[in-house]
């Protein structure tokens, strides 16, 4: 390649001139503290310092808020976690207590239920008998006659022990009982509707905790027909029939 510029290209060439700078552009790139008139004044320094101080305080406040938020969240999280664990432990203990009750021996639970059921049945039976005696006092007479018929003849002359009020009712309903050799005895330890038929030597008291009992020495027999005993017999019979 030749280093000589052709004539036609040389005629089109122009002399290079440096570009003019805009005074406004030169002012914009100057430092903020530098003015066209000279170095920055004390007021300008104070303004810049105040602005920097305010910005520093704002940055510090934001940083403090963020740190406080983080620390508060951590503390609240730890406190909530501890409370949740305590509640879970309490619920676990309650559940264990319930499970221990559920896993009790079935026989013990059945015994408790049976005791409550028998007590309720006895009370209902007593209320029914009392109501029947109030409305139909003579309803006691068939029970007495059946008891006397079932009493063993070899035991001797029977005696009937019953509540004083029932004794008055029985004497009015069946005055022939005493004339036939039956001894009627008032016993205020018995409840309305209770009945005990016994044959014993003079001064001998019957024991109410058994239906039948024969004492070989005194030849004493008794038939316990108290409300509780009669109802127990019914419950026993129903239970035995249910097992068949």
Tab-separated table of C-alpha atoms in Angstrom:
chain	number	residue	atom	x	y	z
A	1	UNK	CA	0.000	0.000	0.000
A	2	UNK	CA	1.287	3.559	-0.885
A	3	UNK	CA	1.487	6.252	1.870
A	4	UNK	CA	0.653	9.096	-0.616
A	5	UNK	CA	-2.900	10.559	-0.463
A	6	UNK	CA	-4.426	10.972	-3.890
A	7	UNK	CA	-5.074	14.497	-5.127
A	8	UNK	CA	-8.822	14.198	-5.244
A	9	UNK	CA	-8.898	12.999	-1.606
A	10	UNK	CA	-6.538	15.714	-0.456
A	11	UNK	CA	-8.810	18.446	-1.821
A	12	UNK	CA	-11.737	17.101	0.311
A	13	UNK	CA	-9.718	17.071	3.519
A	14	UNK	CA	-10.368	19.722	6.205
A	15	UNK	CA	-8.385	20.873	9.192
A	16	UNK	CA	-9.394	19.262	12.510
A	17	UNK	CA	-10.762	21.611	15.186
A	18	UNK	CA	-11.319	20.575	18.840
A	19	UNK	CA	-15.016	20.459	19.844
A	20	UNK	CA	-16.436	23.237	21.961
A	21	UNK	CA	-17.511	22.263	25.521
A	22	UNK	CA	-20.939	23.371	26.847
A	23	UNK	CA	-20.482	25.583	29.941
A	24	UNK	CA	-23.540	23.946	31.543
A	25	UNK	CA	-21.999	20.509	31.048
A	26	UNK	CA	-18.742	21.685	32.577
A	27	UNK	CA	-20.668	22.983	35.603
A	28	UNK	CA	-22.575	19.680	35.999
A	29	UNK	CA	-19.447	17.577	36.289
A	30	UNK	CA	-17.862	19.855	38.823
A	31	UNK	CA	-17.767	18.633	42.434
A	32	UNK	CA	-20.918	19.575	44.379
A	33	UNK	CA	-18.933	21.742	46.749
A	34	UNK	CA	-17.169	23.653	43.952
A	35	UNK	CA	-18.940	26.721	42.645
A	36	UNK	CA	-18.118	28.898	39.690
A	37	UNK	CA	-17.116	31.641	42.041
A	38	UNK	CA	-14.565	29.741	44.116
A	39	UNK	CA	-14.149	27.134	46.921
A	40	UNK	CA	-17.202	25.910	48.960
A	41	UNK	CA	-18.411	28.042	51.811
A	42	UNK	CA	-18.928	27.069	55.470
A	43	UNK	CA	-22.701	26.992	54.957
A	44	UNK	CA	-22.260	24.472	52.169
A	45	UNK	CA	-20.070	22.303	54.380
A	46	UNK	CA	-22.677	22.450	57.181
A	47	UNK	CA	-25.473	21.547	54.775
A	48	UNK	CA	-23.551	18.547	53.447
A	49	UNK	CA	-22.655	17.470	57.003
A	50	UNK	CA	-26.284	17.779	58.170
A	51	UNK	CA	-27.483	15.750	55.191
A	52	UNK	CA	-24.897	13.045	55.847
A	53	UNK	CA	-25.772	12.991	59.552
A	54	UNK	CA	-29.495	12.642	58.813
A	55	UNK	CA	-28.820	9.866	56.322
A	56	UNK	CA	-26.636	8.108	58.891
A	57	UNK	CA	-29.356	8.303	61.525
A	58	UNK	CA	-31.945	6.923	59.086
A	59	UNK	CA	-29.652	4.085	58.072
A	60	UNK	CA	-28.987	3.316	61.744
A	61	UNK	CA	-32.706	3.375	62.533
A	62	UNK	CA	-33.524	0.989	59.705
A	63	UNK	CA	-30.718	-1.338	60.767
A	64	UNK	CA	-31.950	-1.229	64.374
A	65	UNK	CA	-35.505	-2.002	63.308
A	66	UNK	CA	-34.374	-4.959	61.251
A	67	UNK	CA	-32.215	-6.298	64.081
A	68	UNK	CA	-35.006	-5.793	66.637
A	69	UNK	CA	-37.445	-7.569	64.359
A	70	UNK	CA	-35.082	-10.500	63.974
A	71	UNK	CA	-34.426	-10.715	67.720
A	72	UNK	CA	-38.127	-10.328	68.588
A	73	UNK	CA	-39.092	-13.006	66.100
A	74	UNK	CA	-36.481	-15.365	67.512
A	75	UNK	CA	-37.633	-14.740	71.099
A	76	UNK	CA	-41.313	-15.123	70.184
A	77	UNK	CA	-40.598	-18.285	68.244
A	78	UNK	CA	-38.709	-19.800	71.179
A	79	UNK	CA	-41.462	-18.833	73.629
A	80	UNK	CA	-44.198	-20.219	71.380
A	81	UNK	CA	-42.245	-23.426	70.859
A	82	UNK	CA	-41.834	-23.901	74.622
A	83	UNK	CA	-45.547	-23.277	75.222
A	84	UNK	CA	-46.473	-25.728	72.474
A	85	UNK	CA	-44.237	-28.410	73.949
A	86	UNK	CA	-45.749	-27.893	77.417
A	87	UNK	CA	-49.277	-28.164	76.045
A	88	UNK	CA	-48.385	-31.282	74.073
A	89	UNK	CA	-46.916	-32.865	77.214
A	90	UNK	CA	-50.063	-32.084	79.196
A	91	UNK	CA	-52.290	-33.542	76.489
A	92	UNK	CA	-50.083	-36.629	76.331
A	93	UNK	CA	-50.402	-37.157	80.094
A	94	UNK	CA	-54.184	-36.719	79.907
A	95	UNK	CA	-54.392	-39.249	77.089
A	96	UNK	CA	-52.255	-41.724	79.016
A	97	UNK	CA	-54.531	-41.362	82.044
A	98	UNK	CA	-57.579	-42.058	79.881
A	99	UNK	CA	-55.908	-45.059	78.300
A	100	UNK	CA	-54.993	-46.451	81.711
A	101	UNK	CA	-58.638	-46.214	82.754
A	102	UNK	CA	-59.792	-47.857	79.543
A	103	UNK	CA	-57.364	-50.727	80.021
A	104	UNK	CA	-58.590	-51.578	83.513
A	105	UNK	CA	-59.600	-55.189	84.033
A	106	UNK	CA	-62.934	-55.829	82.393
A	107	UNK	CA	-64.088	-57.813	85.411
A	108	UNK	CA	-63.658	-54.806	87.692
A	109	UNK	CA	-65.646	-52.589	85.345
A	110	UNK	CA	-68.355	-55.243	85.047
A	111	UNK	CA	-68.530	-55.511	88.832
A	112	UNK	CA	-68.943	-51.754	89.211
A	113	UNK	CA	-71.626	-51.659	86.534
A	114	UNK	CA	-73.419	-54.623	88.086
A	115	UNK	CA	-73.366	-53.013	91.538
A	116	UNK	CA	-74.798	-49.767	90.191
A	117	UNK	CA	-77.432	-51.642	88.197
A	118	UNK	CA	-78.511	-53.760	91.154
A	119	UNK	CA	-78.741	-50.706	93.413
A	120	UNK	CA	-80.895	-48.918	90.854
A	121	UNK	CA	-83.087	-51.969	90.326
A	122	UNK	CA	-83.592	-52.418	94.069
A	123	UNK	CA	-84.600	-48.806	94.495
A	124	UNK	CA	-87.035	-49.032	91.585
A	125	UNK	CA	-88.487	-52.256	92.954
A	126	UNK	CA	-88.916	-50.716	96.392
A	127	UNK	CA	-90.668	-47.677	94.933
A	128	UNK	CA	-92.999	-49.898	92.916
A	129	UNK	CA	-93.853	-52.000	95.966
A	130	UNK	CA	-94.433	-48.934	98.131
A	131	UNK	CA	-96.698	-47.431	95.504
A	132	UNK	CA	-98.574	-50.716	95.231
A	133	UNK	CA	-98.986	-50.917	99.004
A	134	UNK	CA	-100.344	-47.372	99.081
A	135	UNK	CA	-102.901	-48.013	96.353
A	136	UNK	CA	-103.589	-51.686	97.116
A	137	UNK	CA	-102.606	-52.573	100.672
A	138	UNK	CA	-104.045	-56.054	100.281
A	139	UNK	CA	-101.388	-56.841	97.613
A	140	UNK	CA	-99.126	-58.057	100.426
A	141	UNK	CA	-101.517	-60.869	101.321
A	142	UNK	CA	-100.789	-63.133	98.273
A	143	UNK	CA	-97.073	-62.938	99.023
A	144	UNK	CA	-97.640	-63.958	102.643
A	145	UNK	CA	-99.856	-66.893	101.662
A	146	UNK	CA	-97.302	-68.157	99.110
A	147	UNK	CA	-94.538	-67.887	101.703
A	148	UNK	CA	-96.560	-69.824	104.280
A	149	UNK	CA	-97.350	-72.498	101.694
A	150	UNK	CA	-93.641	-72.890	100.874
A	151	UNK	CA	-92.601	-72.981	104.513
A	152	UNK	CA	-91.623	-76.526	105.601
A	153	UNK	CA	-94.213	-78.100	107.880
A	154	UNK	CA	-91.562	-79.870	109.977
A	155	UNK	CA	-90.149	-76.477	110.986
A	156	UNK	CA	-93.106	-75.873	113.268
A	157	UNK	CA	-95.587	-73.051	113.559
A	158	UNK	CA	-94.479	-70.136	111.402
A	159	UNK	CA	-94.140	-66.523	112.419
A	160	UNK	CA	-94.302	-63.594	110.040
A	161	UNK	CA	-92.176	-60.512	110.676
A	162	UNK	CA	-92.973	-57.338	108.763
A	163	UNK	CA	-93.099	-53.577	109.060
A	164	UNK	CA	-95.608	-52.283	111.658
A	165	UNK	CA	-97.698	-50.518	109.007
A	166	UNK	CA	-97.757	-53.641	106.862
A	167	UNK	CA	-98.748	-55.641	109.947
A	168	UNK	CA	-101.871	-53.513	110.428
A	169	UNK	CA	-102.754	-53.921	106.760
A	170	UNK	CA	-102.262	-57.691	106.897
A	171	UNK	CA	-104.387	-58.092	110.020
A	172	UNK	CA	-107.215	-56.170	108.414
A	173	UNK	CA	-106.919	-58.038	105.100
A	174	UNK	CA	-106.570	-61.566	106.581
A	175	UNK	CA	-107.786	-61.807	110.179
A	176	UNK	CA	-107.836	-65.609	109.857
A	177	UNK	CA	-104.038	-65.884	109.758
A	178	UNK	CA	-103.494	-65.540	113.477
A	179	UNK	CA	-106.425	-67.805	114.263
A	180	UNK	CA	-104.821	-70.507	112.097
A	181	UNK	CA	-101.674	-70.539	114.209
A	182	UNK	CA	-99.546	-67.973	112.358
A	183	UNK	CA	-97.781	-65.463	114.577
A	184	UNK	CA	-97.593	-61.913	113.204
A	185	UNK	CA	-94.704	-59.828	114.533
A	186	UNK	CA	-93.979	-56.142	113.978
A	187	UNK	CA	-90.343	-55.349	113.188
A	188	UNK	CA	-89.484	-51.683	112.737
A	189	UNK	CA	-86.035	-52.614	111.418
A	190	UNK	CA	-87.705	-53.818	108.221
A	191	UNK	CA	-88.783	-51.635	105.323
A	192	UNK	CA	-92.273	-51.403	103.872
A	193	UNK	CA	-92.788	-54.463	101.724
A	194	UNK	CA	-90.191	-56.581	103.555
A	195	UNK	CA	-91.299	-59.962	104.820
A	196	UNK	CA	-89.547	-62.680	106.838
A	197	UNK	CA	-91.228	-65.996	107.641
A	198	UNK	CA	-89.534	-67.997	110.377
A	199	UNK	CA	-90.056	-70.728	112.935
A	200	UNK	CA	-87.899	-70.425	116.001
A	201	UNK	CA	-87.768	-71.072	119.690
A	202	UNK	CA	-89.081	-68.293	121.926
A	203	UNK	CA	-86.689	-65.337	121.957
A	204	UNK	CA	-84.837	-66.568	118.863
A	205	UNK	CA	-84.361	-63.910	116.178
A	206	UNK	CA	-84.123	-64.683	112.516
A	207	UNK	CA	-81.071	-63.654	110.541
A	208	UNK	CA	-82.098	-61.566	107.519
A	209	UNK	CA	-79.006	-62.136	105.394
A	210	UNK	CA	-80.132	-65.550	104.037
A	211	UNK	CA	-83.259	-66.811	102.329
A	212	UNK	CA	-83.395	-70.203	103.989
A	213	UNK	CA	-81.428	-71.447	106.937
A	214	UNK	CA	-81.897	-74.431	109.199
A	215	UNK	CA	-80.118	-74.542	112.531
A	216	UNK	CA	-79.772	-78.154	113.582
A	217	UNK	CA	-79.426	-77.260	117.250
A	218	UNK	CA	-82.513	-75.086	117.644
A	219	UNK	CA	-84.280	-76.424	114.523
A	220	UNK	CA	-84.780	-72.865	113.306
A	221	UNK	CA	-85.807	-72.117	109.702
A	222	UNK	CA	-86.545	-68.816	108.028
A	223	UNK	CA	-87.594	-67.518	104.651
A	224	UNK	CA	-86.274	-64.048	103.819
A	225	UNK	CA	-88.686	-62.261	101.507
A	226	UNK	CA	-87.455	-58.736	101.907
A	227	UNK	CA	-87.703	-56.521	98.849
A	228	UNK	CA	-83.959	-56.645	98.305
A	229	UNK	CA	-83.878	-60.422	98.583
A	230	UNK	CA	-86.886	-60.922	96.331
A	231	UNK	CA	-85.371	-58.708	93.678
A	232	UNK	CA	-82.018	-60.468	93.978
A	233	UNK	CA	-83.780	-63.756	93.324
A	234	UNK	CA	-85.391	-62.314	90.210
A	235	UNK	CA	-82.078	-60.972	88.941
A	236	UNK	CA	-80.359	-64.293	89.595
A	237	UNK	CA	-83.076	-66.169	87.747
A	238	UNK	CA	-82.865	-63.830	84.775
A	239	UNK	CA	-79.081	-64.160	84.720
A	240	UNK	CA	-79.240	-67.948	84.813
A	241	UNK	CA	-81.814	-68.000	82.033
A	242	UNK	CA	-79.623	-65.723	79.954
A	243	UNK	CA	-76.705	-68.173	80.237
A	244	UNK	CA	-78.779	-71.065	78.946
